[in-house]
mmCIF file of C-alpha atoms in Angstrom:
data_model
loop_
_atom_site.group_PDB
_atom_site.id
_atom_site.type_symbol
_atom_site.label_atom_id
_atom_site.label_comp_id
_atom_site.label_asym_id
_atom_site.label_seq_id
_atom_site.Cartn_x
_atom_site.Cartn_y
_atom_site.Cartn_z
ATOM 1 C CA MET A 1 -0.084 0.018 -0.012
ATOM 2 C CA ASP A 2 1.102 3.515 -0.949
ATOM 3 C CA LEU A 3 0.274 6.304 1.574
ATOM 4 C CA PRO A 4 -0.619 9.026 -0.921
ATOM 5 C CA VAL A 5 -2.712 6.596 -2.859
ATOM 6 C CA VAL A 6 -4.528 5.458 0.279
ATOM 7 C CA LEU A 7 -5.089 9.076 1.354
ATOM 8 C CA HIS A 8 -6.393 10.000 -2.091
ATOM 9 C CA ALA A 9 -8.841 7.031 -2.053
ATOM 10 C CA LEU A 10 -9.997 8.234 1.484
ATOM 11 C CA GLY A 11 -10.184 11.865 0.265
ATOM 12 C CA ASP A 12 -13.758 11.801 -1.161
ATOM 13 C CA PRO A 13 -17.030 12.096 0.782
ATOM 14 C CA VAL A 14 -18.670 9.071 -0.880
ATOM 15 C CA ARG A 15 -15.658 6.841 -0.467
ATOM 16 C CA LEU A 16 -15.178 7.806 3.072
ATOM 17 C CA ASP A 17 -18.905 6.993 3.626
ATOM 18 C CA LEU A 18 -18.343 3.538 2.051
ATOM 19 C CA VAL A 19 -15.184 2.989 4.271
ATOM 20 C CA ARG A 20 -17.173 4.040 7.416
ATOM 21 C CA ARG A 21 -20.038 1.556 6.453
ATOM 22 C CA MET A 22 -17.481 -1.232 6.075
ATOM 23 C CA ALA A 23 -15.821 -0.422 9.295
ATOM 24 C CA ALA A 24 -19.188 -0.301 11.150
ATOM 25 C CA HIS A 25 -20.743 -3.440 9.648
ATOM 26 C CA GLY A 26 -17.814 -5.530 8.508
ATOM 27 C CA GLU A 27 -18.992 -5.661 4.905
ATOM 28 C CA CYS A 28 -20.851 -3.411 2.437
ATOM 29 C CA ALA A 29 -22.996 -4.250 -0.551
ATOM 30 C CA CYS A 30 -21.923 -2.684 -3.863
ATOM 31 C CA SER A 31 -24.981 -0.346 -3.864
ATOM 32 C CA PRO A 32 -25.736 0.283 -0.146
ATOM 33 C CA GLU A 33 -29.000 1.817 0.894
ATOM 34 C CA GLY A 34 -29.169 5.605 1.511
ATOM 35 C CA LEU A 35 -26.555 6.493 -0.968
ATOM 36 C CA SER A 36 -28.002 8.674 -3.825
ATOM 37 C CA VAL A 37 -24.993 8.143 -6.181
ATOM 38 C CA PRO A 38 -25.378 6.753 -9.732
ATOM 39 C CA ARG A 39 -24.391 3.085 -9.972
ATOM 40 C CA SER A 40 -21.483 3.856 -12.420
ATOM 41 C CA THR A 41 -20.088 6.531 -10.146
ATOM 42 C CA LEU A 42 -20.296 4.076 -7.275
ATOM 43 C CA SER A 43 -18.388 1.425 -9.324
ATOM 44 C CA ASN A 44 -15.692 3.920 -9.931
ATOM 45 C CA HIS A 45 -15.457 4.738 -6.177
ATOM 46 C CA TRP A 46 -15.210 0.992 -5.426
ATOM 47 C CA ARG A 47 -12.543 0.566 -7.993
ATOM 48 C CA ILE A 48 -10.384 3.349 -6.461
ATOM 49 C CA LEU A 49 -10.782 1.790 -3.011
ATOM 50 C CA ARG A 50 -9.926 -1.642 -4.316
ATOM 51 C CA GLU A 51 -6.891 -0.368 -6.336
ATOM 52 C CA ALA A 52 -5.596 1.500 -3.242
ATOM 53 C CA GLY A 53 -5.543 -1.890 -1.539
ATOM 54 C CA LEU A 54 -8.297 -0.861 1.006
ATOM 55 C CA THR A 55 -10.902 -3.489 0.121
ATOM 56 C CA ASP A 56 -11.455 -7.209 -0.422
ATOM 57 C CA THR A 57 -14.288 -8.325 -2.603
ATOM 58 C CA ARG A 58 -16.361 -11.496 -2.420
ATOM 59 C CA ALA A 59 -19.154 -12.811 -4.679
ATOM 60 C CA ASP A 60 -22.544 -13.539 -3.084
ATOM 61 C CA GLY A 61 -24.539 -14.908 -5.966
ATOM 62 C CA LYS A 62 -24.667 -12.222 -8.448
ATOM 63 C CA ALA A 63 -23.834 -9.494 -5.864
ATOM 64 C CA ARG A 64 -20.432 -8.356 -4.805
ATOM 65 C CA ILE A 65 -19.745 -7.673 -1.108
ATOM 66 C CA MET A 66 -16.855 -5.523 -0.095
ATOM 67 C CA SER A 67 -14.970 -5.542 3.170
ATOM 68 C CA LEU A 68 -12.166 -3.272 4.599
ATOM 69 C CA ARG A 69 -8.640 -4.727 4.703
ATOM 70 C CA ARG A 70 -8.380 -3.329 8.241
ATOM 71 C CA ALA A 71 -5.545 -5.479 9.491
ATOM 72 C CA GLU A 72 -3.315 -4.728 6.542
ATOM 73 C CA LEU A 73 -4.243 -1.038 6.690
ATOM 74 C CA ASP A 74 -3.477 -0.840 10.454
ATOM 75 C CA ALA A 75 -0.150 -2.706 9.857
ATOM 76 C CA ALA A 76 0.931 -0.402 6.994
ATOM 77 C CA PHE A 77 -0.247 2.946 8.503
ATOM 78 C CA PRO A 78 -0.801 2.553 12.341
ATOM 79 C CA GLY A 79 -3.289 5.112 13.655
ATOM 80 C CA LEU A 80 -4.528 6.265 10.238
ATOM 81 C CA LEU A 81 -7.883 4.407 10.198
ATOM 82 C CA PRO A 82 -8.886 5.398 13.762
ATOM 83 C CA ALA A 83 -8.017 8.979 13.016
ATOM 84 C CA VAL A 84 -10.068 8.915 9.788
ATOM 85 C CA LEU A 85 -12.993 7.146 11.363
ATOM 86 C CA GLY A 86 -13.067 9.336 14.432
ATOM 87 C CA PRO A 87 -14.296 8.441 17.922
ATOM 88 C CA ALA A 88 -17.526 6.921 16.613
ATOM 89 C CA GLY A 89 -15.872 4.505 14.281
ATOM 90 C CA ALA A 90 -12.475 3.819 15.847
ATOM 91 C CA MET B 1 -11.601 21.892 8.150
ATOM 92 C CA ASP B 2 -13.420 19.110 6.225
ATOM 93 C CA LEU B 3 -11.979 15.605 6.516
ATOM 94 C CA PRO B 4 -12.447 14.450 2.936
ATOM 95 C CA VAL B 5 -10.905 17.759 1.663
ATOM 96 C CA VAL B 6 -8.004 17.356 4.077
ATOM 97 C CA LEU B 7 -7.376 13.833 3.048
ATOM 98 C CA HIS B 8 -7.619 14.829 -0.638
ATOM 99 C CA ALA B 9 -5.105 17.478 -0.080
ATOM 100 C CA LEU B 10 -2.723 14.994 1.653
ATOM 101 C CA GLY B 11 -3.371 12.411 -1.032
ATOM 102 C CA ASP B 12 -0.666 13.357 -3.447
ATOM 103 C CA PRO B 13 3.091 12.606 -3.176
ATOM 104 C CA VAL B 14 4.294 16.149 -3.805
ATOM 105 C CA ARG B 15 1.848 17.670 -1.343
ATOM 106 C CA LEU B 16 2.731 14.988 1.283
ATOM 107 C CA ASP B 17 6.419 15.876 0.715
ATOM 108 C CA LEU B 18 5.641 19.526 1.318
ATOM 109 C CA VAL B 19 3.705 18.664 4.474
ATOM 110 C CA ARG B 20 6.598 16.574 5.704
ATOM 111 C CA ARG B 21 9.005 19.377 5.093
ATOM 112 C CA MET B 22 6.791 21.859 7.016
ATOM 113 C CA ALA B 23 6.462 19.370 9.891
ATOM 114 C CA ALA B 24 10.176 18.813 10.023
ATOM 115 C CA HIS B 25 11.330 22.426 9.663
ATOM 116 C CA GLY B 26 8.374 24.472 10.877
ATOM 117 C CA GLU B 27 8.252 26.373 7.566
ATOM 118 C CA CYS B 28 8.696 25.826 3.993
ATOM 119 C CA ALA B 29 9.761 28.130 1.102
ATOM 120 C CA CYS B 30 7.325 28.228 -1.868
ATOM 121 C CA SER B 31 9.900 26.486 -4.078
ATOM 122 C CA PRO B 32 11.934 24.303 -1.748
ATOM 123 C CA GLU B 33 15.170 22.707 -2.789
ATOM 124 C CA GLY B 34 15.253 19.094 -4.136
ATOM 125 C CA LEU B 35 11.843 19.141 -5.639
ATOM 126 C CA SER B 36 11.829 18.725 -9.448
ATOM 127 C CA VAL B 37 8.298 20.111 -9.970
ATOM 128 C CA PRO B 38 7.409 23.020 -12.249
ATOM 129 C CA ARG B 39 6.721 26.205 -10.452
ATOM 130 C CA SER B 40 3.151 26.406 -11.624
ATOM 131 C CA THR B 41 2.438 22.894 -10.544
ATOM 132 C CA LEU B 42 3.905 23.660 -7.097
ATOM 133 C CA SER B 43 1.670 26.820 -6.875
ATOM 134 C CA ASN B 44 -1.290 24.628 -7.574
ATOM 135 C CA HIS B 45 -0.208 22.125 -4.800
ATOM 136 C CA TRP B 46 0.298 25.011 -2.304
ATOM 137 C CA ARG B 47 -3.171 26.420 -3.211
ATOM 138 C CA ILE B 48 -4.865 23.016 -2.556
ATOM 139 C CA LEU B 49 -3.050 22.675 0.851
ATOM 140 C CA ARG B 50 -4.052 26.325 1.755
ATOM 141 C CA GLU B 51 -7.661 25.925 0.680
ATOM 142 C CA ALA B 52 -7.955 22.676 2.703
ATOM 143 C CA GLY B 53 -6.913 24.722 5.762
ATOM 144 C CA LEU B 54 -3.553 22.975 6.184
ATOM 145 C CA THR B 55 -1.136 25.948 5.850
ATOM 146 C CA ASP B 56 -0.654 29.510 6.814
ATOM 147 C CA THR B 57 1.332 31.855 4.566
ATOM 148 C CA ARG B 58 3.524 34.787 5.500
ATOM 149 C CA ALA B 59 5.514 37.130 3.310
ATOM 150 C CA ASP B 60 9.243 37.424 3.571
ATOM 151 C CA GLY B 61 10.118 40.253 1.227
ATOM 152 C CA LYS B 62 8.992 38.960 -2.181
ATOM 153 C CA ALA B 63 9.025 35.376 -0.988
ATOM 154 C CA ARG B 64 6.209 33.509 0.577
ATOM 155 C CA ILE B 65 6.760 31.104 3.500
ATOM 156 C CA MET B 66 4.284 28.456 4.352
ATOM 157 C CA SER B 67 3.751 26.716 7.657
ATOM 158 C CA LEU B 68 1.579 23.792 8.789
ATOM 159 C CA ARG B 69 -1.509 24.644 10.879
ATOM 160 C CA ARG B 70 -0.599 21.788 13.121
ATOM 161 C CA ALA B 71 -2.612 22.727 16.289
ATOM 162 C CA GLU B 72 -5.710 23.379 14.288
ATOM 163 C CA LEU B 73 -5.287 20.089 12.374
ATOM 164 C CA ASP B 74 -4.571 17.989 15.578
ATOM 165 C CA ALA B 75 -7.550 19.646 17.236
ATOM 166 C CA ALA B 76 -9.879 18.870 14.339
ATOM 167 C CA PHE B 77 -8.605 15.419 13.590
ATOM 168 C CA PRO B 78 -6.710 13.923 16.451
ATOM 169 C CA GLY B 79 -4.027 11.424 15.447
ATOM 170 C CA LEU B 80 -4.286 12.117 11.781
ATOM 171 C CA LEU B 81 -1.092 14.042 11.279
ATOM 172 C CA PRO B 82 1.062 11.630 13.358
ATOM 173 C CA ALA B 83 -0.429 8.760 11.304
ATOM 174 C CA VAL B 84 0.392 10.514 8.062
ATOM 175 C CA LEU B 85 3.879 11.656 9.004
ATOM 176 C CA GLY B 86 4.782 8.251 10.425
ATOM 177 C CA PRO B 87 7.319 7.434 13.156
ATOM 178 C CA ALA B 88 9.935 9.733 11.666
ATOM 179 C CA GLY B 89 7.844 12.914 11.575
ATOM 180 C CA ALA B 90 5.312 12.344 14.393
#
């Protein structure tokens, strides 16, 4: 993982929302409820998160389920995720 | 300060380098030594850092000297700067 790439991936309100959802619930569906973002835009956000090394993807039938690579992220950049998630999500 | 905006500002190798220089030396000249980046590109990087609320600017004759708004950043997002600077710069 590359720190500027990880920070860039986190530096968007929608992607930060997706990361918070994964941190809170362990996993996140590709198109989570309550996000009014076009599906293609969302796919692009997921791609940026995945390419930065922040997420794993598993298939659930036709759906894709994403999870945060929390252990790898904490090992590479200690303290970054707690600082980004804040008191509520740390 | 807005967290996604701050993370986006930090999410670039050149801007991260500028932030590390400010953290290490307290201040940083507009065109620091050892950075092979065109002046106009550098101005754009400084603008993004300033607009994210990360830097203060003072004039020194014709030169501009930038400094990190460390106290404000630590107050708004505790732990973020140490995580980003790493063991060497924390």
